Protein backbone atom coordinates (compact mmCIF):
# COMPACT_ATOMS: atom_id res chain seq x y z
CA UNK A 1 0.00 0.00 0.00
CA UNK A 2 1.33 3.42 -0.97
CA UNK A 3 2.20 6.02 1.63
CA UNK A 4 0.75 9.38 0.61
CA UNK A 5 2.34 12.72 1.48
CA UNK A 6 -1.04 14.52 1.20
CA UNK A 7 -4.60 13.53 2.09
CA UNK A 8 -8.03 14.48 0.79
CA UNK A 9 -8.96 18.14 1.35
CA UNK A 10 -5.33 19.23 1.85
CA UNK A 11 -4.50 22.59 0.29
CA UNK A 12 -1.44 22.40 -1.95
CA UNK A 13 0.46 24.48 -4.50
CA UNK A 14 1.08 22.93 -7.90
CA UNK A 15 4.36 23.12 -9.82
CA UNK A 16 2.77 25.86 -11.97
CA UNK A 17 1.85 27.92 -8.84
CA UNK A 18 -1.87 27.24 -8.58
CA UNK A 19 -3.50 26.72 -5.20
CA UNK A 20 -5.53 23.52 -5.28
CA UNK A 21 -7.46 21.11 -3.04
CA UNK A 22 -6.68 17.37 -3.11
CA UNK A 23 -9.86 15.47 -4.01
CA UNK A 24 -8.46 11.98 -4.64
CA UNK A 25 -5.20 10.08 -4.85
CA UNK A 26 -3.81 6.80 -6.06
CA UNK A 27 -0.66 4.95 -7.02
CA UNK A 28 0.15 4.85 -10.73
CA UNK A 29 1.43 1.81 -12.59
CA UNK A 30 4.85 3.45 -12.48
CA UNK A 31 4.80 3.33 -8.65
CA UNK A 32 4.43 7.11 -8.35
CA UNK A 33 1.72 8.62 -6.17
CA UNK A 34 -0.73 10.77 -8.14
CA UNK A 35 -3.19 13.32 -6.77
CA UNK A 36 -6.35 14.63 -8.36
CA UNK A 37 -6.68 18.30 -7.43
CA UNK A 38 -9.29 20.95 -8.12
CA UNK A 39 -8.65 24.71 -8.09
CA UNK A 40 -9.12 26.21 -4.62
CA UNK A 41 -10.30 29.69 -5.57
CA UNK A 42 -12.73 29.06 -8.42
CA UNK A 43 -14.76 26.25 -9.99
CA UNK A 44 -12.73 24.24 -12.42
CA UNK A 45 -11.86 20.85 -13.75
CA UNK A 46 -9.75 18.62 -11.51
CA UNK A 47 -6.27 17.81 -12.80
CA UNK A 48 -3.92 14.98 -11.90
CA UNK A 49 -0.42 15.66 -10.59
CA UNK A 50 2.48 13.41 -9.55
CA UNK A 51 3.50 13.88 -5.92
CA UNK A 52 6.72 15.74 -6.79
CA UNK A 53 4.67 18.45 -8.57
CA UNK A 54 2.90 19.43 -5.34
CA UNK A 55 4.00 21.15 -2.16
CA UNK A 56 2.12 21.99 1.03
CA UNK A 57 0.90 25.52 1.56
CA UNK A 58 0.11 27.56 4.59
CA UNK A 59 -2.21 30.37 3.57
CA UNK A 60 -1.81 33.47 5.71
CA UNK A 61 -3.87 36.64 5.97
CA UNK A 62 -0.93 38.55 4.42
CA UNK A 63 -0.94 36.22 1.40
CA UNK A 64 -4.70 36.63 0.99
CA UNK A 65 -4.46 40.42 1.20
CA UNK A 66 -1.81 40.38 -1.53
CA UNK A 67 -4.00 38.15 -3.76
CA UNK A 68 -7.07 40.39 -3.28
CA UNK A 69 -4.91 43.45 -3.92
CA UNK A 70 -3.68 41.97 -7.22
CA UNK A 71 -7.26 41.27 -8.29
CA UNK A 72 -8.86 44.61 -7.42
CA UNK A 73 -5.88 47.02 -7.62
CA UNK A 74 -7.14 48.88 -4.55
CA UNK A 75 -5.48 48.77 -1.11
CA UNK A 76 -8.55 50.15 0.68
CA UNK A 77 -10.84 47.49 -0.81
CA UNK A 78 -8.39 44.71 0.15
CA UNK A 79 -8.05 46.21 3.65
CA UNK A 80 -11.84 46.22 4.10
CA UNK A 81 -12.40 42.66 2.88
CA UNK A 82 -9.51 41.06 4.75
CA UNK A 83 -10.08 43.20 7.87
CA UNK A 84 -13.71 42.08 7.99
CA UNK A 85 -12.73 38.40 7.65
CA UNK A 86 -10.02 38.72 10.30
CA UNK A 87 -12.51 40.31 12.73
CA UNK A 88 -15.15 37.71 11.94
CA UNK A 89 -12.70 34.89 12.70
CA UNK A 90 -11.05 36.68 15.64
CA UNK A 91 -7.64 36.29 14.03
CA UNK A 92 -5.63 39.51 13.91
CA UNK A 93 -2.06 38.36 13.17
CA UNK A 94 -1.05 38.96 9.53
CA UNK A 95 1.05 35.79 9.46
CA UNK A 96 -1.58 33.57 11.10
CA UNK A 97 -2.90 30.65 9.04
CA UNK A 98 -6.35 31.39 7.61
CA UNK A 99 -9.14 29.10 8.87
CA UNK A 100 -10.70 27.07 6.03
CA UNK A 101 -14.10 28.57 6.92
CA UNK A 102 -12.76 32.00 5.94
CA UNK A 103 -11.55 30.69 2.58
CA UNK A 104 -14.94 29.06 1.98
CA UNK A 105 -16.62 32.42 2.58
CA UNK A 106 -14.68 33.90 -0.33
CA UNK A 107 -16.18 31.42 -2.81
Backbone atoms as SQL, in Angstrom:
CREATE TABLE atoms (id INTEGER PRIMARY KEY, chain TEXT, resi INTEGER, resn TEXT, atom TEXT, x REAL, y REAL, z REAL);
INSERT INTO atoms VALUES
  (1, 'A', 1, 'UNK', 'N', 0.845, -1.189, 0.000),
  (2, 'A', 1, 'UNK', 'CA', 0.000, 0.000, 0.000),
  (3, 'A', 1, 'UNK', 'C', 0.893, 1.257, 0.000),
  (4, 'A', 2, 'UNK', 'N', 0.540, 2.197, -0.826),
  (5, 'A', 2, 'UNK', 'CA', 1.327, 3.423, -0.971),
  (6, 'A', 2, 'UNK', 'C', 1.177, 4.328, 0.250),
  (7, 'A', 3, 'UNK', 'N', 2.248, 5.028, 0.565),
  (8, 'A', 3, 'UNK', 'CA', 2.202, 6.024, 1.632),
  (9, 'A', 3, 'UNK', 'C', 2.096, 7.389, 0.952),
  (10, 'A', 4, 'UNK', 'N', 1.025, 8.108, 1.265),
  (11, 'A', 4, 'UNK', 'CA', 0.755, 9.383, 0.608),
  (12, 'A', 4, 'UNK', 'C', 1.215, 10.549, 1.468),
  (13, 'A', 5, 'UNK', 'N', 1.843, 11.516, 0.814),
  (14, 'A', 5, 'UNK', 'CA', 2.336, 12.718, 1.481),
  (15, 'A', 5, 'UNK', 'C', 1.179, 13.656, 1.832),
  (16, 'A', 6, 'UNK', 'N', 0.121, 13.667, 0.989),
  (17, 'A', 6, 'UNK', 'CA', -1.042, 14.522, 1.195),
  (18, 'A', 6, 'UNK', 'C', -2.276, 13.656, 1.363),
  (19, 'A', 7, 'UNK', 'N', -3.329, 14.252, 1.939),
  (20, 'A', 7, 'UNK', 'CA', -4.598, 13.533, 2.094),
  (21, 'A', 7, 'UNK', 'C', -5.718, 14.365, 1.477),
  (22, 'A', 8, 'UNK', 'N', -6.887, 13.759, 1.359),
  (23, 'A', 8, 'UNK', 'CA', -8.029, 14.480, 0.788),
  (24, 'A', 8, 'UNK', 'C', -8.290, 15.766, 1.558),
  (25, 'A', 9, 'UNK', 'N', -8.646, 16.812, 0.831),
  (26, 'A', 9, 'UNK', 'CA', -8.959, 18.143, 1.348),
  (27, 'A', 9, 'UNK', 'C', -7.743, 18.957, 1.773),
  (28, 'A', 10, 'UNK', 'N', -6.529, 18.424, 1.586),
  (29, 'A', 10, 'UNK', 'CA', -5.329, 19.233, 1.845),
  (30, 'A', 10, 'UNK', 'C', -5.248, 20.339, 0.798),
  (31, 'A', 11, 'UNK', 'N', -4.754, 21.488, 1.211),
  (32, 'A', 11, 'UNK', 'CA', -4.497, 22.592, 0.286),
  (33, 'A', 11, 'UNK', 'C', -3.035, 22.511, -0.120),
  (34, 'A', 12, 'UNK', 'N', -2.795, 22.544, -1.429),
  (35, 'A', 12, 'UNK', 'CA', -1.438, 22.405, -1.954),
  (36, 'A', 12, 'UNK', 'C', -1.183, 23.476, -3.017),
  (37, 'A', 13, 'UNK', 'N', 0.076, 23.628, -3.380),
  (38, 'A', 13, 'UNK', 'CA', 0.464, 24.482, -4.496),
  (39, 'A', 13, 'UNK', 'C', 1.042, 23.563, -5.564),
  (40, 'A', 14, 'UNK', 'N', 0.581, 23.754, -6.799),
  (41, 'A', 14, 'UNK', 'CA', 1.077, 22.932, -7.898),
  (42, 'A', 14, 'UNK', 'C', 2.398, 23.483, -8.424),
  (43, 'A', 15, 'UNK', 'N', 3.076, 22.704, -9.237),
  (44, 'A', 15, 'UNK', 'CA', 4.360, 23.121, -9.816),
  (45, 'A', 15, 'UNK', 'C', 4.212, 24.378, -10.661),
  (46, 'A', 16, 'UNK', 'N', 2.992, 24.650, -11.168),
  (47, 'A', 16, 'UNK', 'CA', 2.769, 25.861, -11.969),
  (48, 'A', 16, 'UNK', 'C', 2.091, 26.965, -11.141),
  (49, 'A', 17, 'UNK', 'N', 2.253, 26.884, -9.805),
  (50, 'A', 17, 'UNK', 'CA', 1.849, 27.922, -8.845),
  (51, 'A', 17, 'UNK', 'C', 0.358, 28.173, -8.727),
  (52, 'A', 18, 'UNK', 'N', -0.450, 27.128, -8.849),
  (53, 'A', 18, 'UNK', 'CA', -1.872, 27.244, -8.579),
  (54, 'A', 18, 'UNK', 'C', -2.176, 26.618, -7.227),
  (55, 'A', 19, 'UNK', 'N', -3.052, 27.270, -6.475),
  (56, 'A', 19, 'UNK', 'CA', -3.498, 26.722, -5.197),
  (57, 'A', 19, 'UNK', 'C', -4.638, 25.762, -5.501),
  (58, 'A', 20, 'UNK', 'N', -4.545, 24.550, -4.966),
  (59, 'A', 20, 'UNK', 'CA', -5.528, 23.516, -5.278),
  (60, 'A', 20, 'UNK', 'C', -5.873, 22.706, -4.032),
  (61, 'A', 21, 'UNK', 'N', -6.988, 21.995, -4.116),
  (62, 'A', 21, 'UNK', 'CA', -7.456, 21.110, -3.043),
  (63, 'A', 21, 'UNK', 'C', -7.362, 19.669, -3.541),
  (64, 'A', 22, 'UNK', 'N', -6.769, 18.782, -2.750),
  (65, 'A', 22, 'UNK', 'CA', -6.676, 17.372, -3.110),
  (66, 'A', 22, 'UNK', 'C', -8.062, 16.748, -2.971),
  (67, 'A', 23, 'UNK', 'N', -8.552, 16.114, -4.061),
  (68, 'A', 23, 'UNK', 'CA', -9.858, 15.468, -4.013),
  (69, 'A', 23, 'UNK', 'C', -9.763, 13.942, -4.074),
  (70, 'A', 24, 'UNK', 'N', -8.639, 13.433, -4.578),
  (71, 'A', 24, 'UNK', 'CA', -8.456, 11.979, -4.635),
  (72, 'A', 24, 'UNK', 'C', -6.978, 11.688, -4.868),
  (73, 'A', 25, 'UNK', 'N', -6.585, 10.453, -4.606),
  (74, 'A', 25, 'UNK', 'CA', -5.204, 10.077, -4.847),
  (75, 'A', 25, 'UNK', 'C', -5.131, 8.588, -5.135),
  (76, 'A', 26, 'UNK', 'N', -4.014, 8.201, -5.745),
  (77, 'A', 26, 'UNK', 'CA', -3.809, 6.801, -6.064),
  (78, 'A', 26, 'UNK', 'C', -2.374, 6.578, -6.515),
  (79, 'A', 27, 'UNK', 'N', -2.002, 5.296, -6.582),
  (80, 'A', 27, 'UNK', 'CA', -0.655, 4.950, -7.025),
  (81, 'A', 27, 'UNK', 'C', -0.724, 4.547, -8.490),
  (82, 'A', 28, 'UNK', 'N', 0.115, 5.174, -9.310),
  (83, 'A', 28, 'UNK', 'CA', 0.151, 4.852, -10.730),
  (84, 'A', 28, 'UNK', 'C', 0.879, 3.546, -10.991),
  (85, 'A', 29, 'UNK', 'N', 0.745, 3.039, -12.208),
  (86, 'A', 29, 'UNK', 'CA', 1.427, 1.808, -12.594),
  (87, 'A', 29, 'UNK', 'C', 2.943, 1.943, -12.489),
  (88, 'A', 30, 'UNK', 'N', 3.415, 3.188, -12.572),
  (89, 'A', 30, 'UNK', 'CA', 4.847, 3.453, -12.484),
  (90, 'A', 30, 'UNK', 'C', 5.343, 3.523, -11.040),
  (91, 'A', 31, 'UNK', 'N', 4.437, 3.302, -10.069),
  (92, 'A', 31, 'UNK', 'CA', 4.801, 3.327, -8.655),
  (93, 'A', 31, 'UNK', 'C', 4.808, 4.716, -8.043),
  (94, 'A', 32, 'UNK', 'N', 4.464, 5.732, -8.831),
  (95, 'A', 32, 'UNK', 'CA', 4.434, 7.110, -8.353),
  (96, 'A', 32, 'UNK', 'C', 3.044, 7.433, -7.819),
  (97, 'A', 33, 'UNK', 'N', 2.999, 8.176, -6.707),
  (98, 'A', 33, 'UNK', 'CA', 1.716, 8.623, -6.167),
  (99, 'A', 33, 'UNK', 'C', 1.194, 9.788, -7.012),
  (100, 'A', 34, 'UNK', 'N', -0.083, 9.706, -7.379),
  (101, 'A', 34, 'UNK', 'CA', -0.726, 10.770, -8.136),
  (102, 'A', 34, 'UNK', 'C', -1.886, 11.331, -7.325),
  (103, 'A', 35, 'UNK', 'N', -2.140, 12.637, -7.492),
  (104, 'A', 35, 'UNK', 'CA', -3.193, 13.324, -6.765),
  (105, 'A', 35, 'UNK', 'C', -4.091, 14.045, -7.751),
  (106, 'A', 36, 'UNK', 'N', -5.386, 13.868, -7.580),
  (107, 'A', 36, 'UNK', 'CA', -6.351, 14.625, -8.363),
  (108, 'A', 36, 'UNK', 'C', -6.688, 15.864, -7.545),
  (109, 'A', 37, 'UNK', 'N', -6.499, 17.036, -8.143),
  (110, 'A', 37, 'UNK', 'CA', -6.678, 18.299, -7.429),
  (111, 'A', 37, 'UNK', 'C', -7.596, 19.220, -8.212),
  (112, 'A', 38, 'UNK', 'N', -8.439, 19.947, -7.478),
  (113, 'A', 38, 'UNK', 'CA', -9.287, 20.954, -8.122),
  (114, 'A', 38, 'UNK', 'C', -8.829, 22.334, -7.663),
  (115, 'A', 39, 'UNK', 'N', -9.051, 23.355, -8.491),
  (116, 'A', 39, 'UNK', 'CA', -8.645, 24.707, -8.094),
  (117, 'A', 39, 'UNK', 'C', -9.319, 25.120, -6.788),
  (118, 'A', 40, 'UNK', 'N', -8.586, 25.811, -5.927),
  (119, 'A', 40, 'UNK', 'CA', -9.116, 26.207, -4.625),
  (120, 'A', 40, 'UNK', 'C', -9.975, 27.462, -4.702),
  (121, 'A', 41, 'UNK', 'N', -9.657, 28.382, -5.590),
  (122, 'A', 41, 'UNK', 'CA', -10.298, 29.691, -5.570),
  (123, 'A', 41, 'UNK', 'C', -11.481, 29.833, -6.518),
  (124, 'A', 42, 'UNK', 'N', -11.651, 28.916, -7.460),
  (125, 'A', 42, 'UNK', 'CA', -12.728, 29.057, -8.424),
  (126, 'A', 42, 'UNK', 'C', -13.120, 27.676, -8.936),
  (127, 'A', 43, 'UNK', 'N', -14.357, 27.551, -9.446),
  (128, 'A', 43, 'UNK', 'CA', -14.759, 26.248, -9.992),
  (129, 'A', 43, 'UNK', 'C', -13.872, 25.885, -11.179),
  (130, 'A', 44, 'UNK', 'N', -13.562, 24.664, -11.306),
  (131, 'A', 44, 'UNK', 'CA', -12.726, 24.245, -12.422),
  (132, 'A', 44, 'UNK', 'C', -12.622, 22.739, -12.479),
  (133, 'A', 45, 'UNK', 'N', -12.022, 22.277, -13.534),
  (134, 'A', 45, 'UNK', 'CA', -11.856, 20.845, -13.754),
  (135, 'A', 45, 'UNK', 'C', -10.659, 20.357, -12.943),
  (136, 'A', 46, 'UNK', 'N', -10.843, 19.219, -12.281),
  (137, 'A', 46, 'UNK', 'CA', -9.750, 18.625, -11.509),
  (138, 'A', 46, 'UNK', 'C', -8.659, 18.131, -12.470),
  (139, 'A', 47, 'UNK', 'N', -7.429, 18.277, -12.026),
  (140, 'A', 47, 'UNK', 'CA', -6.268, 17.806, -12.796),
  (141, 'A', 47, 'UNK', 'C', -5.476, 16.837, -11.943),
  (142, 'A', 48, 'UNK', 'N', -4.744, 15.970, -12.603),
  (143, 'A', 48, 'UNK', 'CA', -3.924, 14.981, -11.900),
  (144, 'A', 48, 'UNK', 'C', -2.464, 15.418, -11.903),
  (145, 'A', 49, 'UNK', 'N', -1.813, 15.265, -10.741),
  (146, 'A', 49, 'UNK', 'CA', -0.418, 15.664, -10.590),
  (147, 'A', 49, 'UNK', 'C', 0.364, 14.558, -9.897),
  (148, 'A', 50, 'UNK', 'N', 1.619, 14.312, -10.332),
  (149, 'A', 50, 'UNK', 'CA', 2.476, 13.414, -9.553),
  (150, 'A', 50, 'UNK', 'C', 2.882, 14.116, -8.260),
  (151, 'A', 51, 'UNK', 'N', 3.201, 13.333, -7.242),
  (152, 'A', 51, 'UNK', 'CA', 3.499, 13.884, -5.921),
  (153, 'A', 51, 'UNK', 'C', 4.593, 14.951, -5.945),
  (154, 'A', 52, 'UNK', 'N', 5.613, 14.773, -6.793),
  (155, 'A', 52, 'UNK', 'CA', 6.718, 15.739, -6.791),
  (156, 'A', 52, 'UNK', 'C', 6.359, 17.063, -7.474),
  (157, 'A', 53, 'UNK', 'N', 5.138, 17.183, -7.984),
  (158, 'A', 53, 'UNK', 'CA', 4.675, 18.446, -8.567),
  (159, 'A', 53, 'UNK', 'C', 3.823, 19.250, -7.589),
  (160, 'A', 54, 'UNK', 'N', 3.713, 18.756, -6.359),
  (161, 'A', 54, 'UNK', 'CA', 2.895, 19.430, -5.342),
  (162, 'A', 54, 'UNK', 'C', 3.723, 19.734, -4.104),
  (163, 'A', 55, 'UNK', 'N', 3.370, 20.842, -3.446),
  (164, 'A', 55, 'UNK', 'CA', 3.999, 21.147, -2.164),
  (165, 'A', 55, 'UNK', 'C', 2.915, 21.675, -1.220),
  (166, 'A', 56, 'UNK', 'N', 3.110, 21.486, 0.079),
  (167, 'A', 56, 'UNK', 'CA', 2.117, 21.986, 1.030),
  (168, 'A', 56, 'UNK', 'C', 2.110, 23.511, 1.040),
  (169, 'A', 57, 'UNK', 'N', 1.007, 24.053, 1.473),
  (170, 'A', 57, 'UNK', 'CA', 0.901, 25.516, 1.556),
  (171, 'A', 57, 'UNK', 'C', 0.275, 25.886, 2.885),
  (172, 'A', 58, 'UNK', 'N', 0.720, 26.984, 3.400),
  (173, 'A', 58, 'UNK', 'CA', 0.106, 27.563, 4.588),
  (174, 'A', 58, 'UNK', 'C', -0.357, 28.956, 4.198),
  (175, 'A', 59, 'UNK', 'N', -1.638, 29.098, 4.006),
  (176, 'A', 59, 'UNK', 'CA', -2.209, 30.366, 3.566),
  (177, 'A', 59, 'UNK', 'C', -2.357, 31.310, 4.749),
  (178, 'A', 60, 'UNK', 'N', -1.748, 32.475, 4.636),
  (179, 'A', 60, 'UNK', 'CA', -1.811, 33.469, 5.706),
  (180, 'A', 60, 'UNK', 'C', -2.689, 34.640, 5.275),
  (181, 'A', 61, 'UNK', 'N', -3.092, 35.439, 6.269),
  (182, 'A', 61, 'UNK', 'CA', -3.871, 36.641, 5.967),
  (183, 'A', 61, 'UNK', 'C', -3.079, 37.563, 5.047),
  (184, 'A', 62, 'UNK', 'N', -1.785, 37.688, 5.251),
  (185, 'A', 62, 'UNK', 'CA', -0.932, 38.546, 4.417),
  (186, 'A', 62, 'UNK', 'C', -0.983, 38.085, 2.953),
  (187, 'A', 63, 'UNK', 'N', -0.866, 36.767, 2.753),
  (188, 'A', 63, 'UNK', 'CA', -0.937, 36.216, 1.402),
  (189, 'A', 63, 'UNK', 'C', -2.284, 36.550, 0.769),
  (190, 'A', 64, 'UNK', 'N', -3.369, 36.370, 1.523),
  (191, 'A', 64, 'UNK', 'CA', -4.700, 36.629, 0.986),
  (192, 'A', 64, 'UNK', 'C', -4.879, 38.104, 0.635),
  (193, 'A', 65, 'UNK', 'N', -4.367, 38.983, 1.492),
  (194, 'A', 65, 'UNK', 'CA', -4.456, 40.418, 1.195),
  (195, 'A', 65, 'UNK', 'C', -3.752, 40.723, -0.127),
  (196, 'A', 66, 'UNK', 'N', -2.568, 40.137, -0.305),
  (197, 'A', 66, 'UNK', 'CA', -1.810, 40.380, -1.535),
  (198, 'A', 66, 'UNK', 'C', -2.563, 39.867, -2.764),
  (199, 'A', 67, 'UNK', 'N', -3.234, 38.707, -2.641),
  (200, 'A', 67, 'UNK', 'CA', -4.000, 38.150, -3.759),
  (201, 'A', 67, 'UNK', 'C', -5.205, 39.032, -4.083),
  (202, 'A', 68, 'UNK', 'N', -5.915, 39.499, -3.052),
  (203, 'A', 68, 'UNK', 'CA', -7.067, 40.390, -3.276),
  (204, 'A', 68, 'UNK', 'C', -6.584, 41.696, -3.892),
  (205, 'A', 69, 'UNK', 'N', -5.485, 42.201, -3.405),
  (206, 'A', 69, 'UNK', 'CA', -4.915, 43.454, -3.923),
  (207, 'A', 69, 'UNK', 'C', -4.568, 43.329, -5.405),
  (208, 'A', 70, 'UNK', 'N', -4.002, 42.189, -5.810),
  (209, 'A', 70, 'UNK', 'CA', -3.678, 41.966, -7.223),
  (210, 'A', 70, 'UNK', 'C', -4.937, 41.960, -8.081),
  (211, 'A', 71, 'UNK', 'N', -6.018, 41.403, -7.540),
  (212, 'A', 71, 'UNK', 'CA', -7.263, 41.271, -8.287),
  (213, 'A', 71, 'UNK', 'C', -7.981, 42.596, -8.450),
  (214, 'A', 72, 'UNK', 'N', -8.045, 43.388, -7.380),
  (215, 'A', 72, 'UNK', 'CA', -8.864, 44.605, -7.418),
  (216, 'A', 72, 'UNK', 'C', -8.066, 45.891, -7.592),
  (217, 'A', 73, 'UNK', 'N', -6.755, 45.839, -7.473),
  (218, 'A', 73, 'UNK', 'CA', -5.881, 47.019, -7.617),
  (219, 'A', 73, 'UNK', 'C', -6.261, 48.174, -6.691),
  (220, 'A', 74, 'UNK', 'N', -6.729, 47.837, -5.488),
  (221, 'A', 74, 'UNK', 'CA', -7.140, 48.885, -4.553),
  (222, 'A', 74, 'UNK', 'C', -6.827, 48.446, -3.124),
  (223, 'A', 75, 'UNK', 'N', -5.867, 49.133, -2.477),
  (224, 'A', 75, 'UNK', 'CA', -5.483, 48.774, -1.112),
  (225, 'A', 75, 'UNK', 'C', -6.650, 48.877, -0.139),
  (226, 'A', 76, 'UNK', 'N', -7.446, 49.933, -0.261),
  (227, 'A', 76, 'UNK', 'CA', -8.546, 50.148, 0.676),
  (228, 'A', 76, 'UNK', 'C', -9.580, 49.021, 0.590),
  (229, 'A', 77, 'UNK', 'N', -9.893, 48.583, -0.622),
  (230, 'A', 77, 'UNK', 'CA', -10.839, 47.489, -0.805),
  (231, 'A', 77, 'UNK', 'C', -10.297, 46.204, -0.175),
  (232, 'A', 78, 'UNK', 'N', -9.014, 45.897, -0.434),
  (233, 'A', 78, 'UNK', 'CA', -8.390, 44.707, 0.148),
  (234, 'A', 78, 'UNK', 'C', -8.380, 44.813, 1.670),
  (235, 'A', 79, 'UNK', 'N', -8.049, 45.994, 2.200),
  (236, 'A', 79, 'UNK', 'CA', -8.054, 46.207, 3.652),
  (237, 'A', 79, 'UNK', 'C', -9.421, 45.909, 4.242),
  (238, 'A', 80, 'UNK', 'N', -10.474, 46.406, 3.591),
  (239, 'A', 80, 'UNK', 'CA', -11.837, 46.217, 4.103),
  (240, 'A', 80, 'UNK', 'C', -12.254, 44.751, 4.093),
  (241, 'A', 81, 'UNK', 'N', -12.006, 44.070, 2.986),
  (242, 'A', 81, 'UNK', 'CA', -12.404, 42.660, 2.884),
  (243, 'A', 81, 'UNK', 'C', -11.642, 41.807, 3.897),
  (244, 'A', 82, 'UNK', 'N', -10.322, 41.906, 3.882),
  (245, 'A', 82, 'UNK', 'CA', -9.510, 41.064, 4.755),
  (246, 'A', 82, 'UNK', 'C', -9.713, 41.458, 6.219),
  (247, 'A', 83, 'UNK', 'N', -9.809, 42.742, 6.498),
  (248, 'A', 83, 'UNK', 'CA', -10.075, 43.195, 7.866),
  (249, 'A', 83, 'UNK', 'C', -11.379, 42.636, 8.404),
  (250, 'A', 84, 'UNK', 'N', -12.411, 42.629, 7.575),
  (251, 'A', 84, 'UNK', 'CA', -13.707, 42.078, 7.986),
  (252, 'A', 84, 'UNK', 'C', -13.581, 40.585, 8.300),
  (253, 'A', 85, 'UNK', 'N', -12.903, 39.836, 7.420),
  (254, 'A', 85, 'UNK', 'CA', -12.733, 38.401, 7.653),
  (255, 'A', 85, 'UNK', 'C', -11.902, 38.121, 8.905),
  (256, 'A', 86, 'UNK', 'N', -10.856, 38.914, 9.114),
  (257, 'A', 86, 'UNK', 'CA', -10.022, 38.721, 10.302),
  (258, 'A', 86, 'UNK', 'C', -10.839, 38.969, 11.572),
  (259, 'A', 87, 'UNK', 'N', -11.654, 40.026, 11.570),
  (260, 'A', 87, 'UNK', 'CA', -12.509, 40.313, 12.727),
  (261, 'A', 87, 'UNK', 'C', -13.511, 39.191, 12.950),
  (262, 'A', 88, 'UNK', 'N', -14.128, 38.753, 11.852),
  (263, 'A', 88, 'UNK', 'CA', -15.145, 37.707, 11.938),
  (264, 'A', 88, 'UNK', 'C', -14.583, 36.412, 12.518),
  (265, 'A', 89, 'UNK', 'N', -13.330, 36.121, 12.233),
  (266, 'A', 89, 'UNK', 'CA', -12.701, 34.887, 12.701),
  (267, 'A', 89, 'UNK', 'C', -11.775, 35.111, 13.903),
  (268, 'A', 90, 'UNK', 'N', -11.832, 36.325, 14.462),
  (269, 'A', 90, 'UNK', 'CA', -11.045, 36.679, 15.643),
  (270, 'A', 90, 'UNK', 'C', -9.585, 36.258, 15.500),
  (271, 'A', 91, 'UNK', 'N', -9.032, 36.608, 14.351),
  (272, 'A', 91, 'UNK', 'CA', -7.643, 36.292, 14.032),
  (273, 'A', 91, 'UNK', 'C', -7.021, 37.566, 13.484),
  (274, 'A', 92, 'UNK', 'N', -6.127, 38.193, 14.280),
  (275, 'A', 92, 'UNK', 'CA', -5.627, 39.515, 13.906),
  (276, 'A', 92, 'UNK', 'C', -4.134, 39.544, 13.587),
  (277, 'A', 93, 'UNK', 'N', -3.485, 38.410, 13.523),
  (278, 'A', 93, 'UNK', 'CA', -2.057, 38.359, 13.168),
  (279, 'A', 93, 'UNK', 'C', -1.922, 38.155, 11.663),
  (280, 'A', 94, 'UNK', 'N', -1.198, 39.034, 10.990),
  (281, 'A', 94, 'UNK', 'CA', -1.050, 38.964, 9.533),
  (282, 'A', 94, 'UNK', 'C', -0.456, 37.642, 9.065),
  (283, 'A', 95, 'UNK', 'N', 0.400, 37.030, 9.875),
  (284, 'A', 95, 'UNK', 'CA', 1.048, 35.789, 9.456),
  (285, 'A', 95, 'UNK', 'C', 0.388, 34.546, 10.037),
  (286, 'A', 96, 'UNK', 'N', -0.818, 34.713, 10.599),
  (287, 'A', 96, 'UNK', 'CA', -1.581, 33.566, 11.098),
  (288, 'A', 96, 'UNK', 'C', -2.169, 32.792, 9.911),
  (289, 'A', 97, 'UNK', 'N', -2.301, 31.486, 10.076),
  (290, 'A', 97, 'UNK', 'CA', -2.900, 30.648, 9.042),
  (291, 'A', 97, 'UNK', 'C', -4.408, 30.935, 8.996),
  (292, 'A', 98, 'UNK', 'N', -4.929, 31.089, 7.799),
  (293, 'A', 98, 'UNK', 'CA', -6.346, 31.395, 7.611),
  (294, 'A', 98, 'UNK', 'C', -7.174, 30.139, 7.875),
  (295, 'A', 99, 'UNK', 'N', -8.240, 30.241, 8.677),
  (296, 'A', 99, 'UNK', 'CA', -9.137, 29.096, 8.867),
  (297, 'A', 99, 'UNK', 'C', -9.828, 28.764, 7.539),
  (298, 'A', 100, 'UNK', 'N', -10.046, 27.472, 7.277),
  (299, 'A', 100, 'UNK', 'CA', -10.696, 27.070, 6.028),
  (300, 'A', 100, 'UNK', 'C', -12.085, 27.701, 5.889),
  (301, 'A', 101, 'UNK', 'N', -12.775, 27.952, 6.998),
  (302, 'A', 101, 'UNK', 'CA', -14.100, 28.571, 6.923),
  (303, 'A', 101, 'UNK', 'C', -14.026, 29.968, 6.313),
  (304, 'A', 102, 'UNK', 'N', -12.932, 30.670, 6.531),
  (305, 'A', 102, 'UNK', 'CA', -12.760, 32.001, 5.938),
  (306, 'A', 102, 'UNK', 'C', -12.542, 31.885, 4.433),
  (307, 'A', 103, 'UNK', 'N', -11.769, 30.888, 4.017),
  (308, 'A', 103, 'UNK', 'CA', -11.555, 30.689, 2.582),
  (309, 'A', 103, 'UNK', 'C', -12.852, 30.296, 1.892),
  (310, 'A', 104, 'UNK', 'N', -13.650, 29.471, 2.551),
  (311, 'A', 104, 'UNK', 'CA', -14.936, 29.062, 1.981),
  (312, 'A', 104, 'UNK', 'C', -15.847, 30.262, 1.782),
  (313, 'A', 105, 'UNK', 'N', -15.775, 31.230, 2.682),
  (314, 'A', 105, 'UNK', 'CA', -16.625, 32.423, 2.582),
  (315, 'A', 105, 'UNK', 'C', -16.295, 33.245, 1.343),
  (316, 'A', 106, 'UNK', 'N', -15.072, 33.137, 0.851),
  (317, 'A', 106, 'UNK', 'CA', -14.681, 33.896, -0.335),
  (318, 'A', 106, 'UNK', 'C', -15.265, 33.317, -1.613),
  (319, 'A', 107, 'UNK', 'N', -15.595, 32.039, -1.612),
  (320, 'A', 107, 'UNK', 'CA', -16.184, 31.422, -2.808),
  (321, 'A', 107, 'UNK', 'C', -17.577, 31.904, -2.920);
